[in-house]
Amino acid sequence: MNEFLANLHLERMERSKKTLTIQSIEIKPFGTIYLKEHSGYHIGSHIWNGSIILLNYLLKLKKEKNIIFKNVIELGSGVGLTGIGYHFLGHLLNEEENCKMIVTDQPELNNLLNENINCNFEKRNLTNERKQIEVRNLSWNKENCENVLKEFGQNYFNCWIGADIVYNNDINVFNNLIDTIRVMHDNNQDIVGFLSYKERDSLEKYFFQQLQNYNFTVEQICTNSGQYIFKITK
């Protein structure tokens, strides 16, 4: 096991002391998100720190600069903390109209994502806005991304987000993620991406270098407890 896999394994073990738990995540001063976390099931079924940091940053954009992204797609949602949190604490709490949040991941996480969405509606006694946040399968590659975007049409999404999704040392995974990002920016030239990232392996630099090679602007906008947030535009 190389150093990268060893470090990632230790992070996962820290989250695997319990199996299925319901977590109340308070995002001060915005509110609380309720999530089921299924430790030991899947790397995406844990709550990762990058998702909390990215959510907090996006909500601060709304509070401090009145910047709200109405139609958002999240890549590698996992338990859905960032996407679900942004919808409930950004869209619904501020009574934003005609908003849409699409959380995406591999098919084996669909049930967990839907459970977490439903849990937050139930905690708030909300039902009629369920259609504004939905789950879609999206294993990263060009074709899969095109199929998801085709459902919503050209220029529909004005923001994509990804929390702690650059953690691999497999160039093929990075290339598939880059292809997915390229499709989204081809669909809407004005779309903005926000990515939280923690450095774990030197090969991850390949991902950011390739984005720049494809004429993306990758701007580090803040850092928090070893986590970086990047704004990605083209």
Coordinates of N, CA and C in Angstrom, one line a residue, residues 24-234:
S24 N -26.2 15.7 13.1 CA -26.7 17.1 13.0 C -25.5 18.0 12.8
I25 N -25.4 18.6 11.6 CA -24.3 19.4 11.2 C -24.7 20.9 11.3
E26 N -24.2 21.6 12.3 CA -24.6 23.0 12.4 C -23.6 23.9 11.6
I27 N -24.1 24.7 10.7 CA -23.3 25.6 9.9 C -23.6 27.0 10.5
K28 N -22.8 27.4 11.4 CA -23.1 28.7 12.0 C -22.8 29.9 11.1
P29 N -23.6 30.9 11.1 CA -24.8 31.1 11.8 C -26.1 30.7 11.0
F30 N -25.9 29.8 10.0 CA -27.0 29.7 9.0 C -28.0 28.6 9.4
G31 N -27.6 27.6 10.1 CA -28.6 26.6 10.5 C -28.0 25.2 10.5
T32 N -28.9 24.2 10.5 CA -28.5 22.8 10.7 C -28.9 21.9 9.6
I33 N -28.0 21.0 9.2 CA -28.3 20.0 8.2 C -28.3 18.6 8.9
Y34 N -29.2 17.8 8.5 CA -29.4 16.4 9.1 C -29.0 15.4 8.0
L35 N -28.1 14.5 8.4 CA -27.6 13.6 7.4 C -27.4 12.2 8.0
K36 N -27.7 11.2 7.3 CA -27.2 9.8 7.6 C -25.9 9.6 7.0
E37 N -25.0 9.1 7.9 CA -23.6 8.7 7.5 C -23.4 7.2 7.6
H38 N -23.1 6.6 6.6 CA -22.9 5.1 6.6 C -21.5 4.7 6.5
S39 N -20.8 4.8 7.7 CA -19.4 4.5 7.7 C -19.1 3.0 7.3
G40 N -18.0 2.9 6.6 CA -17.6 1.5 6.2 C -18.3 1.0 4.9
Y41 N -19.3 1.7 4.4 CA -20.0 1.2 3.2 C -19.3 1.6 1.9
H42 N -19.0 2.9 1.9 CA -18.5 3.5 0.6 C -17.7 4.7 1.0
I43 N -16.6 5.0 0.2 CA -15.8 6.2 0.5 C -16.7 7.5 0.4
G44 N -17.8 7.4 -0.3 CA -18.6 8.6 -0.4 C -19.7 8.7 0.6
S45 N -19.8 7.6 1.5 CA -20.9 7.6 2.5 C -20.5 8.2 3.8
H46 N -19.3 8.9 3.8 CA -18.8 9.6 5.0 C -19.0 11.1 4.8
I47 N -19.0 11.8 5.9 CA -19.0 13.2 5.9 C -17.5 13.7 5.9
W48 N -17.1 14.4 4.9 CA -15.7 14.8 4.8 C -15.7 16.3 5.1
N49 N -14.6 16.7 5.7 CA -14.4 18.1 6.2 C -14.6 19.1 5.0
G50 N -14.1 18.8 3.8 CA -14.2 19.7 2.7 C -15.6 20.1 2.4
S51 N -16.5 19.2 2.6 CA -17.9 19.6 2.3 C -18.5 20.6 3.2
I52 N -18.1 20.6 4.5 CA -18.5 21.6 5.5 C -17.9 22.9 5.1
I53 N -16.6 22.9 4.8 CA -15.9 24.2 4.5 C -16.4 24.8 3.2
L54 N -16.7 24.0 2.2 CA -17.2 24.6 0.9 C -18.7 25.1 1.2
L55 N -19.5 24.4 1.9 CA -20.8 24.9 2.2 C -20.8 26.2 2.9
N56 N -20.0 26.3 3.9 CA -19.8 27.5 4.7 C -19.4 28.7 3.8
Y57 N -18.5 28.4 2.9 CA -18.0 29.5 2.0 C -19.1 30.0 1.1
L58 N -19.9 29.0 0.5 CA -21.0 29.4 -0.4 C -22.1 30.2 0.3
L59 N -22.4 29.8 1.5 CA -23.4 30.5 2.3 C -22.9 31.9 2.6
K60 N -21.6 32.1 2.9 CA -21.1 33.4 3.2 C -21.1 34.3 2.0
L61 N -21.0 33.7 0.8 CA -21.1 34.5 -0.4 C -22.5 35.2 -0.5
K62 N -23.5 34.4 -0.1 CA -24.9 34.9 -0.1 C -25.1 36.0 1.0
K63 N -24.6 35.7 2.2 CA -24.8 36.7 3.3 C -24.0 38.0 3.1
E64 N -22.7 37.9 2.7 CA -21.8 39.0 2.7 C -21.8 39.8 1.3
K65 N -22.1 39.0 0.2 CA -22.0 39.7 -1.1 C -23.3 39.5 -1.9
N66 N -24.3 38.9 -1.3 CA -25.6 38.7 -1.9 C -25.4 37.9 -3.3
I67 N -24.5 37.0 -3.3 CA -24.3 36.1 -4.5 C -25.0 34.8 -4.2
I68 N -26.0 34.5 -5.0 CA -26.7 33.2 -4.9 C -26.7 32.5 -6.3
F69 N -26.4 31.2 -6.3 CA -26.4 30.5 -7.5 C -27.7 29.7 -7.5
K70 N -28.6 29.9 -8.5 CA -29.9 29.3 -8.5 C -30.0 27.9 -9.0
N71 N -29.3 27.6 -10.0 CA -29.3 26.3 -10.6 C -27.9 25.6 -10.5
V72 N -27.8 24.7 -9.6 CA -26.5 24.2 -9.2 C -26.5 22.7 -9.3
I73 N -25.4 22.1 -9.8 CA -25.2 20.7 -9.9 C -23.9 20.4 -9.1
E74 N -24.0 19.3 -8.3 CA -22.9 18.9 -7.4 C -22.3 17.6 -8.0
L75 N -21.0 17.6 -8.1 CA -20.3 16.4 -8.5 C -19.8 15.6 -7.3
G76 N -19.9 14.3 -7.3 CA -19.4 13.4 -6.2 C -20.1 13.8 -4.9
S77 N -21.4 13.9 -4.8 CA -22.1 14.4 -3.7 C -21.9 13.6 -2.4
G78 N -21.7 12.3 -2.5 CA -21.5 11.5 -1.3 C -22.8 11.5 -0.5
V79 N -22.7 11.9 0.8 CA -23.9 12.0 1.6 C -24.7 13.2 1.3
G80 N -24.2 14.1 0.5 CA -24.9 15.3 0.0 C -24.9 16.5 0.9
L81 N -23.9 16.6 1.8 CA -23.8 17.7 2.7 C -23.8 19.1 2.0
T82 N -22.9 19.2 1.1 CA -22.8 20.6 0.4 C -24.0 20.9 -0.4
G83 N -24.4 20.0 -1.3 CA -25.6 20.3 -2.1 C -26.9 20.4 -1.4
I84 N -27.1 19.5 -0.5 CA -28.4 19.6 0.3 C -28.3 20.8 1.2
G85 N -27.2 21.0 1.8 CA -27.0 22.2 2.7 C -27.2 23.5 2.0
Y86 N -26.7 23.6 0.8 CA -26.8 24.9 0.0 C -28.3 25.1 -0.4
H87 N -29.0 24.0 -0.7 CA -30.4 24.1 -1.1 C -31.2 24.6 0.1
F88 N -31.1 23.9 1.3 CA -31.9 24.2 2.4 C -31.5 25.5 3.1
L89 N -30.2 25.8 3.2 CA -29.8 27.0 4.0 C -29.5 28.2 3.0
G90 N -29.4 27.9 1.7 CA -29.2 29.0 0.8 C -30.4 29.3 0.0
H91 N -31.0 28.3 -0.7 CA -32.2 28.5 -1.5 C -33.5 28.7 -0.7
L92 N -33.8 27.7 0.1 CA -35.1 27.7 0.8 C -35.2 28.7 1.9
L93 N -34.1 28.8 2.7 CA -34.1 29.7 3.9 C -34.2 31.2 3.4
N94 N -33.7 31.5 2.3 CA -33.8 32.8 1.7 C -34.9 33.0 0.8
E95 N -35.8 32.0 0.7 CA -37.0 32.1 -0.1 C -36.7 32.4 -1.6
E96 N -35.6 31.9 -2.1 CA -35.2 32.1 -3.5 C -36.2 31.3 -4.4
E97 N -36.7 31.9 -5.4 CA -37.7 31.2 -6.3 C -37.0 30.6 -7.5
N98 N -37.6 29.5 -8.0 CA -37.2 28.9 -9.3 C -35.7 28.4 -9.2
C99 N -35.4 27.8 -8.1 CA -34.0 27.3 -7.9 C -34.0 25.8 -8.1
K100 N -32.9 25.3 -8.4 CA -32.8 23.8 -8.7 C -31.4 23.4 -8.1
M101 N -31.4 22.3 -7.4 CA -30.2 21.6 -7.0 C -30.2 20.2 -7.4
I102 N -29.2 19.8 -8.2 CA -29.0 18.4 -8.6 C -27.8 17.8 -7.9
V103 N -28.0 16.8 -7.1 CA -26.9 16.2 -6.4 C -26.6 14.9 -7.2
T104 N -25.3 14.6 -7.4 CA -25.0 13.4 -8.3 C -23.9 12.6 -7.6
D105 N -23.9 11.3 -7.9 CA -22.9 10.4 -7.5 C -23.1 9.1 -8.2
Q106 N -22.4 8.1 -7.8 CA -22.5 6.7 -8.4 C -23.8 6.1 -7.9
P107 N -24.4 5.2 -8.6 CA -25.7 4.6 -8.3 C -25.9 4.1 -6.9
E108 N -24.8 3.5 -6.4 CA -24.9 2.9 -5.0 C -25.1 3.9 -3.9
L109 N -25.0 5.2 -4.2 CA -25.2 6.2 -3.2 C -26.6 6.9 -3.4
N110 N -27.3 6.5 -4.4 CA -28.6 7.2 -4.6 C -29.6 7.1 -3.4
N111 N -29.7 5.9 -2.9 CA -30.7 5.7 -1.8 C -30.3 6.6 -0.6
L112 N -29.0 6.7 -0.3 CA -28.5 7.5 0.9 C -28.8 9.0 0.6
L113 N -28.5 9.4 -0.6 CA -28.8 10.8 -1.0 C -30.3 11.1 -0.8
N114 N -31.1 10.3 -1.3 CA -32.6 10.5 -1.3 C -33.1 10.5 0.2
E115 N -32.5 9.6 1.0 CA -32.9 9.6 2.4 C -32.5 10.9 3.1
N116 N -31.3 11.4 2.8 CA -30.9 12.6 3.4 C -31.7 13.8 3.0
I117 N -32.1 13.9 1.7 CA -32.9 14.9 1.3 C -34.3 14.9 2.0
N118 N -34.9 13.7 2.0 CA -36.2 13.5 2.7 C -36.1 13.9 4.2
C119 N -35.0 13.5 4.8 CA -34.8 13.8 6.2 C -34.9 15.3 6.5
N120 N -34.3 16.1 5.6 CA -34.2 17.5 5.9 C -35.6 18.2 5.6
F121 N -36.3 17.6 4.6 CA -37.7 18.1 4.4 C -38.6 17.8 5.6
E122 N -38.4 16.6 6.1 CA -39.3 16.2 7.3 C -38.9 17.0 8.5
K123 N -37.7 17.3 8.8 CA -37.3 18.1 9.9 C -37.8 19.5 9.9
R124 N -38.1 20.0 8.7 CA -38.6 21.3 8.5 C -40.1 21.4 8.2
N125 N -40.7 20.2 8.1 CA -42.1 20.1 7.8 C -42.4 20.7 6.4
L126 N -41.5 20.5 5.5 CA -41.6 20.9 4.1 C -41.9 19.7 3.2
T127 N -42.8 19.9 2.2 CA -43.0 18.8 1.3 C -43.1 19.3 -0.2
N128 N -43.6 20.5 -0.4 CA -44.0 20.9 -1.8 C -42.8 21.3 -2.6
E129 N -41.6 21.5 -2.0 CA -40.4 21.9 -2.7 C -39.5 20.7 -3.1
R130 N -40.0 19.5 -2.9 CA -39.1 18.3 -3.1 C -38.6 18.3 -4.6
K131 N -39.4 18.8 -5.5 CA -39.0 18.7 -6.9 C -37.8 19.6 -7.2
Q132 N -37.5 20.6 -6.3 CA -36.5 21.5 -6.6 C -35.1 20.9 -6.3
I133 N -35.0 19.8 -5.6 CA -33.7 19.1 -5.4 C -33.9 17.7 -5.7
E134 N -33.0 17.2 -6.6 CA -33.2 15.8 -7.1 C -31.8 15.1 -7.2
V135 N -31.8 13.8 -7.3 CA -30.6 13.0 -7.4 C -30.5 12.5 -8.8
R136 N -29.3 12.5 -9.3 CA -29.0 11.9 -10.6 C -27.7 11.0 -10.5
N137 N -27.7 9.9 -11.3 CA -26.5 9.1 -11.4 C -25.5 9.9 -12.3
L138 N -24.3 10.0 -11.8 CA -23.3 10.6 -12.7 C -21.9 10.1 -12.3
S139 N -21.5 9.0 -13.0 CA -20.2 8.5 -12.9 C -19.4 9.3 -14.0
W140 N -18.3 9.8 -13.6 CA -17.6 10.9 -14.4 C -17.1 10.3 -15.7
N141 N -17.6 10.9 -16.8 CA -17.1 10.9 -18.1 C -17.9 11.8 -19.0
K142 N -17.4 12.0 -20.2 CA -18.1 12.9 -21.1 C -19.5 12.5 -21.5
E143 N -19.7 11.3 -21.8 CA -21.1 10.8 -22.2 C -22.1 10.9 -21.1
N144 N -21.7 10.5 -19.9 CA -22.6 10.5 -18.8 C -23.0 11.9 -18.4
C145 N -22.1 12.8 -18.5 CA -22.4 14.2 -18.2 C -23.3 14.8 -19.2
E146 N -23.0 14.5 -20.5 CA -23.9 15.0 -21.5 C -25.3 14.6 -21.4
N147 N -25.5 13.3 -21.0 CA -26.8 12.8 -20.8 C -27.6 13.5 -19.7
V148 N -26.9 13.8 -18.6 CA -27.5 14.5 -17.5 C -27.9 15.9 -17.9
L149 N -27.0 16.6 -18.5 CA -27.2 18.0 -18.9 C -28.3 18.1 -20.0
K150 N -28.4 17.1 -20.8 CA -29.4 17.1 -21.9 C -30.8 17.2 -21.3
E151 N -31.0 16.6 -20.2 CA -32.3 16.6 -19.5 C -32.8 18.1 -19.2
F152 N -31.8 18.9 -18.9 CA -32.1 20.3 -18.4 C -32.0 21.4 -19.5
G153 N -31.2 21.1 -20.5 CA -31.0 22.0 -21.6 C -29.8 22.9 -21.5
Q154 N -29.5 23.6 -22.6 CA -28.4 24.5 -22.7 C -28.4 25.6 -21.7
N155 N -27.3 25.9 -21.1 CA -27.1 27.1 -20.2 C -28.0 27.0 -19.0
Y156 N -28.4 25.8 -18.6 CA -29.3 25.7 -17.4 C -28.6 25.9 -16.1
F157 N -27.5 25.2 -15.9 CA -26.8 25.4 -14.6 C -25.8 26.5 -14.7
N158 N -25.8 27.4 -13.6 CA -24.9 28.5 -13.6 C -23.8 28.2 -12.5
C159 N -23.8 27.1 -11.9 CA -22.7 26.8 -10.9 C -22.6 25.2 -10.8
W160 N -21.4 24.8 -10.7 CA -21.2 23.4 -10.2 C -20.2 23.4 -9.0
I161 N -20.4 22.4 -8.2 CA -19.6 22.4 -6.9 C -19.1 20.9 -6.7
G162 N -18.0 20.9 -6.1 CA -17.4 19.6 -5.8 C -16.6 19.6 -4.5
A163 N -16.9 18.8 -3.5 CA -16.3 18.9 -2.2 C -15.4 17.6 -2.0
D164 N -14.1 17.9 -1.9 CA -13.2 16.8 -1.6 C -13.3 15.6 -2.6
I165 N -13.4 16.0 -3.9 CA -13.5 15.0 -4.9 C -12.2 14.8 -5.7
V166 N -11.1 15.6 -5.4 CA -9.8 15.4 -6.0 C -8.9 14.8 -4.9
Y167 N -8.9 13.4 -4.8 CA -8.2 12.8 -3.7 C -7.5 11.5 -4.2
N168 N -7.5 11.3 -5.5 CA -7.0 10.0 -6.1 C -5.6 10.2 -6.6
N169 N -5.0 9.0 -6.9 CA -3.7 9.1 -7.6 C -3.7 8.3 -8.9
D170 N -5.0 8.3 -9.4 CA -5.2 7.6 -10.7 C -5.5 8.6 -11.8
I171 N -4.6 8.7 -12.7 CA -4.7 9.7 -13.8 C -6.0 9.5 -14.6
N172 N -6.4 8.3 -14.8 CA -7.7 8.0 -15.5 C -8.9 8.6 -14.8
V173 N -8.9 8.6 -13.5 CA -10.0 9.2 -12.7 C -10.0 10.7 -12.9
F174 N -8.8 11.3 -12.8 CA -8.6 12.7 -13.1 C -9.1 13.1 -14.5
N175 N -8.7 12.3 -15.5 CA -9.1 12.7 -16.8 C -10.6 12.6 -17.0
N176 N -11.3 11.6 -16.4 CA -12.7 11.5 -16.5 C -13.4 12.7 -15.8
L177 N -12.9 13.1 -14.6 CA -13.4 14.3 -14.0 C -13.2 15.5 -14.8
I178 N -12.1 15.7 -15.4 CA -11.8 16.8 -16.3 C -12.7 16.9 -17.5
D179 N -13.0 15.7 -18.1 CA -13.9 15.6 -19.2 C -15.3 16.0 -18.8
T180 N -15.7 15.6 -17.6 CA -17.0 16.0 -17.0 C -17.1 17.5 -16.9
I181 N -16.1 18.1 -16.3 CA -16.0 19.6 -16.1 C -16.0 20.3 -17.4
R182 N -15.3 19.8 -18.4 CA -15.3 20.4 -19.7 C -16.7 20.4 -20.4
V183 N -17.4 19.3 -20.2 CA -18.7 19.3 -20.8 C -19.6 20.3 -20.2
M184 N -19.5 20.5 -18.9 CA -20.4 21.5 -18.2 C -20.1 22.9 -18.7
H185 N -18.8 23.2 -18.9 CA -18.4 24.5 -19.4 C -18.7 24.7 -20.9
D186 N -18.8 23.6 -21.6 CA -19.2 23.7 -23.0 C -20.7 24.0 -23.1
N187 N -21.5 23.4 -22.1 CA -22.9 23.6 -22.0 C -23.3 25.0 -21.6
N188 N -22.5 25.7 -20.8 CA -22.7 27.1 -20.4 C -21.4 27.7 -20.2
Q189 N -21.0 28.6 -21.1 CA -19.7 29.3 -21.0 C -19.5 30.1 -19.8
D190 N -20.7 30.5 -19.1 CA -20.6 31.4 -17.9 C -20.7 30.6 -16.6
I191 N -20.7 29.3 -16.7 CA -20.9 28.5 -15.4 C -19.6 28.7 -14.6
V192 N -19.8 28.7 -13.3 CA -18.7 28.9 -12.3 C -18.6 27.6 -11.5
G193 N -17.4 27.1 -11.3 CA -17.2 26.0 -10.4 C -16.5 26.3 -9.1
F194 N -16.8 25.6 -8.1 CA -16.2 25.8 -6.8 C -15.8 24.4 -6.3
L195 N -14.5 24.3 -5.9 CA -14.0 23.0 -5.5 C -13.2 23.1 -4.2
S196 N -13.6 22.3 -3.2 CA -12.8 22.2 -2.0 C -11.8 21.1 -2.2
Y197 N -10.6 21.3 -1.6 CA -9.5 20.3 -1.9 C -8.5 20.3 -0.7
K198 N -8.1 19.1 -0.4 CA -7.1 18.8 0.6 C -6.0 18.0 -0.1
E199 N -4.8 18.5 0.0 CA -3.7 17.8 -0.7 C -3.3 16.5 0.0
R200 N -3.3 15.4 -0.7 CA -3.0 14.1 -0.2 C -1.9 13.4 -1.0
D201 N -1.7 13.8 -2.2 CA -0.7 13.1 -3.1 C -0.2 14.1 -4.1
S202 N 1.1 14.0 -4.4 CA 1.7 15.0 -5.4 C 1.1 14.8 -6.8
L203 N 0.6 13.7 -7.1 CA 0.0 13.4 -8.4 C -1.3 14.2 -8.7
E204 N -1.9 14.7 -7.6 CA -3.1 15.5 -7.7 C -2.8 16.8 -8.5
K205 N -1.6 17.3 -8.5 CA -1.2 18.5 -9.2 C -1.5 18.3 -10.7
Y206 N -1.5 17.1 -11.2 CA -1.8 16.8 -12.6 C -3.2 17.3 -12.9
F207 N -4.1 17.1 -12.0 CA -5.5 17.5 -12.3 C -5.6 19.0 -12.5
F208 N -5.0 19.8 -11.6 CA -5.1 21.2 -11.8 C -4.3 21.7 -13.0
Q209 N -3.2 21.1 -13.2 CA -2.4 21.5 -14.4 C -3.1 21.2 -15.7
Q210 N -3.8 20.1 -15.8 CA -4.6 19.7 -17.0 C -5.7 20.7 -17.2
L211 N -6.4 21.1 -16.1 CA -7.4 22.2 -16.2 C -6.9 23.4 -16.9
Q212 N -5.7 23.8 -16.4 CA -5.1 25.0 -17.0 C -4.7 24.8 -18.5
N213 N -4.2 23.6 -18.8 CA -3.9 23.2 -20.1 C -5.1 23.3 -21.1
Y214 N -6.3 23.1 -20.5 CA -7.5 23.3 -21.3 C -8.1 24.7 -21.2
N215 N -7.3 25.6 -20.8 CA -7.6 27.0 -20.7 C -8.6 27.4 -19.7
F216 N -8.7 26.6 -18.6 CA -9.5 27.0 -17.4 C -8.6 27.9 -16.5
T217 N -9.3 28.8 -15.9 CA -8.7 29.6 -14.9 C -9.0 29.0 -13.5
V218 N -7.9 28.7 -12.8 CA -8.0 28.0 -11.5 C -7.5 29.0 -10.5
E219 N -8.4 29.5 -9.7 CA -8.1 30.6 -8.7 C -8.3 30.1 -7.3
Q220 N -7.2 30.1 -6.5 CA -7.3 29.7 -5.1 C -7.9 30.9 -4.3
I221 N -9.1 30.7 -3.7 CA -9.7 31.9 -3.2 C -9.7 31.9 -1.6
C222 N -9.5 30.8 -1.0 CA -9.3 30.8 0.4 C -8.7 29.4 0.9
T223 N -8.3 29.4 2.1 CA -7.8 28.2 2.7 C -8.3 28.1 4.2
N224 N -8.6 26.9 4.6 CA -9.1 26.7 6.0 C -8.7 25.4 6.5
S225 N -7.9 25.3 7.5 CA -7.5 24.1 8.2 C -7.0 23.1 7.2
G226 N -6.1 23.5 6.3 CA -5.5 22.6 5.4 C -6.3 22.3 4.2
Q227 N -7.6 22.9 4.1 CA -8.4 22.7 3.0 C -8.4 24.0 2.1
Y228 N -8.3 23.8 0.8 CA -8.3 24.9 -0.1 C -9.7 25.0 -0.9
I229 N -10.1 26.2 -1.2 CA -11.2 26.3 -2.1 C -10.8 27.0 -3.4
F230 N -11.1 26.4 -4.5 CA -10.7 26.9 -5.8 C -12.0 27.4 -6.6
K231 N -11.9 28.5 -7.3 CA -12.9 28.9 -8.2 C -12.4 28.6 -9.6
I232 N -13.2 27.9 -10.4 CA -12.8 27.5 -11.7 C -13.8 28.1 -12.7
T233 N -13.2 28.8 -13.7 CA -13.9 29.4 -14.7 C -13.2 29.2 -16.1
K234 N -13.9 29.6 -17.1 CA -13.2 29.5 -18.5 C -13.6 30.7 -19.3

